[in-house]
Amino acid sequence: MNFGIDTGFYPLGSCTMKFNPKFTEELAALPTVTRIHPDQDESTVQGALRVLYELQDLLARIAGMDAVTLQPAAGAQGEYTGLLLAQAYHRERGEERHQVIIPDTAHGTNPASAGMLGFDLIEIPSKDGRVDLKALEAAAGPKTLALMLTNPNTLGIFEEHVLDIAQIVHDAGGLLYYDGANFNAILGRTSPGKMNFDIVHFNLHKTFTTPHGGGGPGAGPVGVKKPLEPFLPVPVIGLNGRGYHLDYDRPKSIGKVRAWYGNFALLVRAYAYILRMGGDGLKEVSDRAVLNANYIRHRLAGVLDVPFGGLRKHEFVASAAKLAAERGVRTVDLAKRLMDFGYHPPTVYFPHLVEEALMVEPTETETKETLDGFVEALKKIVKEDPDTLHSAPHNTAVARVDEVQAAREPILSWRTLKSPKPPS
Amino acid sequence: MPSDEDEMLREMGLRSVDDLFADIPSAVRIPKLDIPDGLPEDQVVARVTSMLRANRTVVDMPTFLGGGLYDHFVPASVRAVVSRSEFYTSYTPYQPEISQGLLQALWEYQSLICELTGMDAANTSMYDGSTALGEAARMAHRIHGGRIFLVPRGLRHNRRAVLANYILGAGLEVREVDYDRESGMLDLAKLKTAMSPDVCGVYVENPNFFGRFEEQLEEIRDMTTGVLVVGVNPIAQAVVRPPGDFGADIVVGEGQPLGTQMNFGGPLLGIFACRQQHIRKMPGRVIGLTRDAKGHRAFCMTLQTREQHIRREKAMSNICTNESLLAVAAAAYMAVLGSNGLRRVAAENIRRAKELAAAIDKIAGFEAPLFPGAHFNEFVVRRKKGYAAVHRALLEKGIHGGLPLTRQLPELSDAALFATTGRHTPEAVGRLLAALEAFR
């Protein structure tokens, strides 16, 4: 009744659905993790603080940053935190900047985080699936707070001109924010720091494979370059002669975004995963993730179009537009039919600039056999009778679910269902 | 035999995987990651386990901390449910046809939270109780339009700090309403003074930060012209009238007591519930009941036009990844205990707090509870001669006392918030009392 990574192939683009190691589950279940209270005296939680301290350091090194906070609960909260840090940085310089620049391929959380903070959003159109430098030059200026970018972008394309992008934003006095959702593509090859980003969030539930838990919990630590360090949320985990401690004495801090220190049980898992993989293993992670994505793309040539040329990194976006025009079969039909073959469908209808989009991210933990099976299934599906596809899925616990009806008359609880009045 | 990699590369006409990274300019390349190489699994397990052994758990050391998180017993069946890899290795149920298990579990969580709180709708979670409060303030502003949000001054400082960051950008101002120094409950006269047409919402906790039940919800409702937001402890809800009965519009809370361990403060479960008329202004993911193409009952995510992936900068919240697995744990916990079991746990926590407070109060020099009346889990202990030295001495004896209130409220710098649950053994309580006796 429920499909997880352990059930089968889950190429959900942008979500990095890779194998969740079992040994990290065992570690996270230790009483020394589960049965400690966050208000305990520092002297009684030295083990926990050490894990946090060392994880801060490992993440900073991996990303080429100078300091890390582990507090944010998820990527979106990392973005929120990062934008607050950027604002604090500019204010320290006596500048009120309120424009956030975002490419049209950005994840929805980027504009939503900026919107929540009341910043003005400037969306710049892409050119050939990449940031249009001319459009960026026109958008950047004295009001630019930051550019939010993920590299590789959501099309899976590496922004080759990333240093020019950084130059334009920095020349305007703005900061560069790295959305770490696609970090799985570049481990050991480059880093956000090397690409001149100032702020980065990590999705530990993606790159560092803490389980997605049906939509959460995750963890979204934020790394920054030196000039932004004073503004990090309190407490920062420090080390002095007496041991590890919670440092609240940070007068320029933005304060808190979570009640305590972050999703500790997830942080323990990510820490153990990083120790297990190491620098050499993490590079292999990205190598294989990129190989797998490019391999599927290669094998799908002639089956589905993949707009925009060049290499892909860990994911690619195909389009069913031609199929829709010629045979009336849409992306949603392909996605639903894939379930009958035992696959979780790719991310669909995102990013918006690709018509009838299917965003495929296989991750590194899948074998060639699995990838070949997926390709063969798609090859078969696109030739099937349109009626079979429109009425798919056929082999699942329930048939196609009426999502329109659910939204028209929302029934969110037994209480509403049983209530004599029809819901408004 | 050629490896998978070799075969894939050959099929693509490539010589090395490096060819796939040709688009990364040399100026941004790094030679390698600046961290040690990987270790075998057994070595990692040994190393991390040994590192964590430096922690003193609440089992090693009788611990009387609460303040938002509590050490309740978690039945093995709850762990068994959330350890099902169909749940924990899945992601957001974007494809309902292969996610009915998770969708139903989350819908049942929503339903159970609604039963506890008297609300019509609940989302599938916020990050924790503090961000749920932050989101509630923003939602109160969306509903009412006023720009002032009132909160009790007797509010845990970490909640207050997170709230301060969550209202940014919404044009909101938070003002504090003091508590009554005798009762520990909200000072109604001060609430009356603070009330104005520009107040979009009032937040009140039951039980409050001091563990004291807030018995004035009806009066507070009558005085509130904006949105009433009530913060709850979900277990306590089993034995009190639900906030829905008192006219609450939004209910928030920390859901950790429902089947999740303390985990050094995370992950946690932000409870968020509201009335049906407000659901389109609610943040976060929600699951709805519907039908499939054959007319069978089915569940799916709904009202997604409020969310970031559709509405982008106009979304109700930026939240995407949430705390779903903890919501499943909460649903399992409530289902395993049932309403009788939940009431038993609640009653036991009231009784335990009462007994511990009475025992501490008997020791000369200590006053407990500082605020008279019914408490849940925790209560304020005052020692006129000062609490800091007691705290240190307890630690030296391998006992962790309550949360010192110095950093929370200056007028309570000689006090601490002591918490107890059904898990404290008589021996643990005995050790605490004996240690406190030394200070009489």
PDB file of N, CA, C and O in Angstrom, chain B residues 254-274:
ATOM      1  N   GLU B 254       3.489  21.130  20.681  1.00  0.00           N
ATOM      2  CA  GLU B 254       4.606  20.233  20.430  1.00  0.00           C
ATOM      3  C   GLU B 254       4.088  18.811  20.555  1.00  0.00           C
ATOM      4  O   GLU B 254       3.605  18.418  21.621  1.00  0.00           O
ATOM      5  N   GLY B 255       4.198  18.052  19.465  1.00  0.00           N
ATOM      6  CA  GLY B 255       3.623  16.705  19.447  1.00  0.00           C
ATOM      7  C   GLY B 255       4.570  15.609  19.900  1.00  0.00           C
ATOM      8  O   GLY B 255       4.200  14.432  19.885  1.00  0.00           O
ATOM      9  N   GLN B 256       5.765  15.974  20.329  1.00  0.00           N
ATOM     10  CA  GLN B 256       6.747  14.955  20.745  1.00  0.00           C
ATOM     11  C   GLN B 256       6.209  13.978  21.784  1.00  0.00           C
ATOM     12  O   GLN B 256       6.536  12.781  21.727  1.00  0.00           O
ATOM     13  N   PRO B 257       5.396  14.427  22.756  1.00  0.00           N
ATOM     14  CA  PRO B 257       4.916  13.457  23.753  1.00  0.00           C
ATOM     15  C   PRO B 257       4.150  12.286  23.140  1.00  0.00           C
ATOM     16  O   PRO B 257       4.026  11.234  23.765  1.00  0.00           O
ATOM     17  N   LEU B 258       3.658  12.445  21.924  1.00  0.00           N
ATOM     18  CA  LEU B 258       2.875  11.384  21.287  1.00  0.00           C
ATOM     19  C   LEU B 258       3.783  10.419  20.525  1.00  0.00           C
ATOM     20  O   LEU B 258       3.842  10.404  19.291  1.00  0.00           O
ATOM     21  N   GLY B 259       4.522   9.609  21.275  1.00  0.00           N
ATOM     22  CA  GLY B 259       5.212   8.500  20.620  1.00  0.00           C
ATOM     23  C   GLY B 259       6.582   8.782  20.040  1.00  0.00           C
ATOM     24  O   GLY B 259       7.119   7.965  19.303  1.00  0.00           O
ATOM     25  N   THR B 260       7.165   9.932  20.344  1.00  0.00           N
ATOM     26  CA  THR B 260       8.515  10.211  19.868  1.00  0.00           C
ATOM     27  C   THR B 260       9.441  10.462  21.053  1.00  0.00           C
ATOM     28  O   THR B 260       9.049  11.106  22.021  1.00  0.00           O
ATOM     29  N   GLN B 261      10.664   9.932  20.955  1.00  0.00           N
ATOM     30  CA  GLN B 261      11.634  10.148  22.032  1.00  0.00           C
ATOM     31  C   GLN B 261      12.153  11.581  21.983  1.00  0.00           C
ATOM     32  O   GLN B 261      11.947  12.298  21.011  1.00  0.00           O
ATOM     33  N   MET B 262      12.912  11.972  22.999  1.00  0.00           N
ATOM     34  CA  MET B 262      13.368  13.365  23.084  1.00  0.00           C
ATOM     35  C   MET B 262      14.473  13.677  22.069  1.00  0.00           C
ATOM     36  O   MET B 262      14.576  14.810  21.593  1.00  0.00           O
ATOM     37  N   ASN B 263      15.329  12.674  21.778  1.00  0.00           N
ATOM     38  CA  ASN B 263      16.328  12.853  20.716  1.00  0.00           C
ATOM     39  C   ASN B 263      17.115  14.160  20.802  1.00  0.00           C
ATOM     40  O   ASN B 263      17.414  14.766  19.768  1.00  0.00           O
ATOM     41  N   PHE B 264      17.434  14.615  21.980  1.00  0.00           N
ATOM     42  CA  PHE B 264      18.233  15.828  22.154  1.00  0.00           C
ATOM     43  C   PHE B 264      17.604  17.028  21.424  1.00  0.00           C
ATOM     44  O   PHE B 264      18.297  17.937  20.977  1.00  0.00           O
ATOM     45  N   GLY B 265      16.278  16.975  21.291  1.00  0.00           N
ATOM     46  CA  GLY B 265      15.582  18.148  20.752  1.00  0.00           C
ATOM     47  C   GLY B 265      15.257  18.085  19.267  1.00  0.00           C
ATOM     48  O   GLY B 265      14.909  19.106  18.671  1.00  0.00           O
ATOM     49  N   GLY B 266      15.344  16.909  18.662  1.00  0.00           N
ATOM     50  CA  GLY B 266      14.926  16.842  17.270  1.00  0.00           C
ATOM     51  C   GLY B 266      15.188  15.477  16.672  1.00  0.00           C
ATOM     52  O   GLY B 266      16.159  14.839  17.041  1.00  0.00           O
ATOM     53  N   PRO B 267      14.319  14.991  15.786  1.00  0.00           N
ATOM     54  CA  PRO B 267      13.177  15.712  15.220  1.00  0.00           C
ATOM     55  C   PRO B 267      11.988  15.819  16.185  1.00  0.00           C
ATOM     56  O   PRO B 267      11.843  14.991  17.080  1.00  0.00           O
ATOM     57  N   LEU B 268      11.189  16.826  15.966  1.00  0.00           N
ATOM     58  CA  LEU B 268      10.002  17.078  16.780  1.00  0.00           C
ATOM     59  C   LEU B 268       8.794  17.186  15.851  1.00  0.00           C
ATOM     60  O   LEU B 268       8.944  17.098  14.630  1.00  0.00           O
ATOM     61  N   LEU B 269       7.641  17.373  16.456  1.00  0.00           N
ATOM     62  CA  LEU B 269       6.398  17.376  15.678  1.00  0.00           C
ATOM     63  C   LEU B 269       5.585  18.634  15.996  1.00  0.00           C
ATOM     64  O   LEU B 269       5.072  18.766  17.106  1.00  0.00           O
ATOM     65  N   GLY B 270       5.499  19.523  15.049  1.00  0.00           N
ATOM     66  CA  GLY B 270       4.676  20.728  15.238  1.00  0.00           C
ATOM     67  C   GLY B 270       3.230  20.411  14.897  1.00  0.00           C
ATOM     68  O   GLY B 270       2.901  20.102  13.757  1.00  0.00           O
ATOM     69  N   ILE B 271       2.367  20.471  15.926  1.00  0.00           N
ATOM     70  CA  ILE B 271       0.931  20.245  15.703  1.00  0.00           C
ATOM     71  C   ILE B 271       0.315  21.551  15.223  1.00  0.00           C
ATOM     72  O   ILE B 271       0.592  22.614  15.781  1.00  0.00           O
ATOM     73  N   PHE B 272      -0.543  21.448  14.204  1.00  0.00           N
ATOM     74  CA  PHE B 272      -1.215  22.654  13.695  1.00  0.00           C
ATOM     75  C   PHE B 272      -2.621  22.277  13.241  1.00  0.00           C
ATOM     76  O   PHE B 272      -2.789  21.463  12.335  1.00  0.00           O
ATOM     77  N   ALA B 273      -3.627  22.856  13.894  1.00  0.00           N
ATOM     78  CA  ALA B 273      -5.019  22.538  13.554  1.00  0.00           C
ATOM     79  C   ALA B 273      -5.851  23.812  13.525  1.00  0.00           C
ATOM     80  O   ALA B 273      -5.505  24.802  14.179  1.00  0.00           O
ATOM     81  N   CYS B 274      -6.941  23.787  12.768  1.00  0.00           N
ATOM     82  CA  CYS B 274      -7.789  24.991  12.702  1.00  0.00           C
ATOM     83  C   CYS B 274      -9.220  24.613  12.358  1.00  0.00           C
ATOM     84  O   CYS B 274      -9.544  23.455  12.130  1.00  0.00           O
TER      85      CYS B 274
END
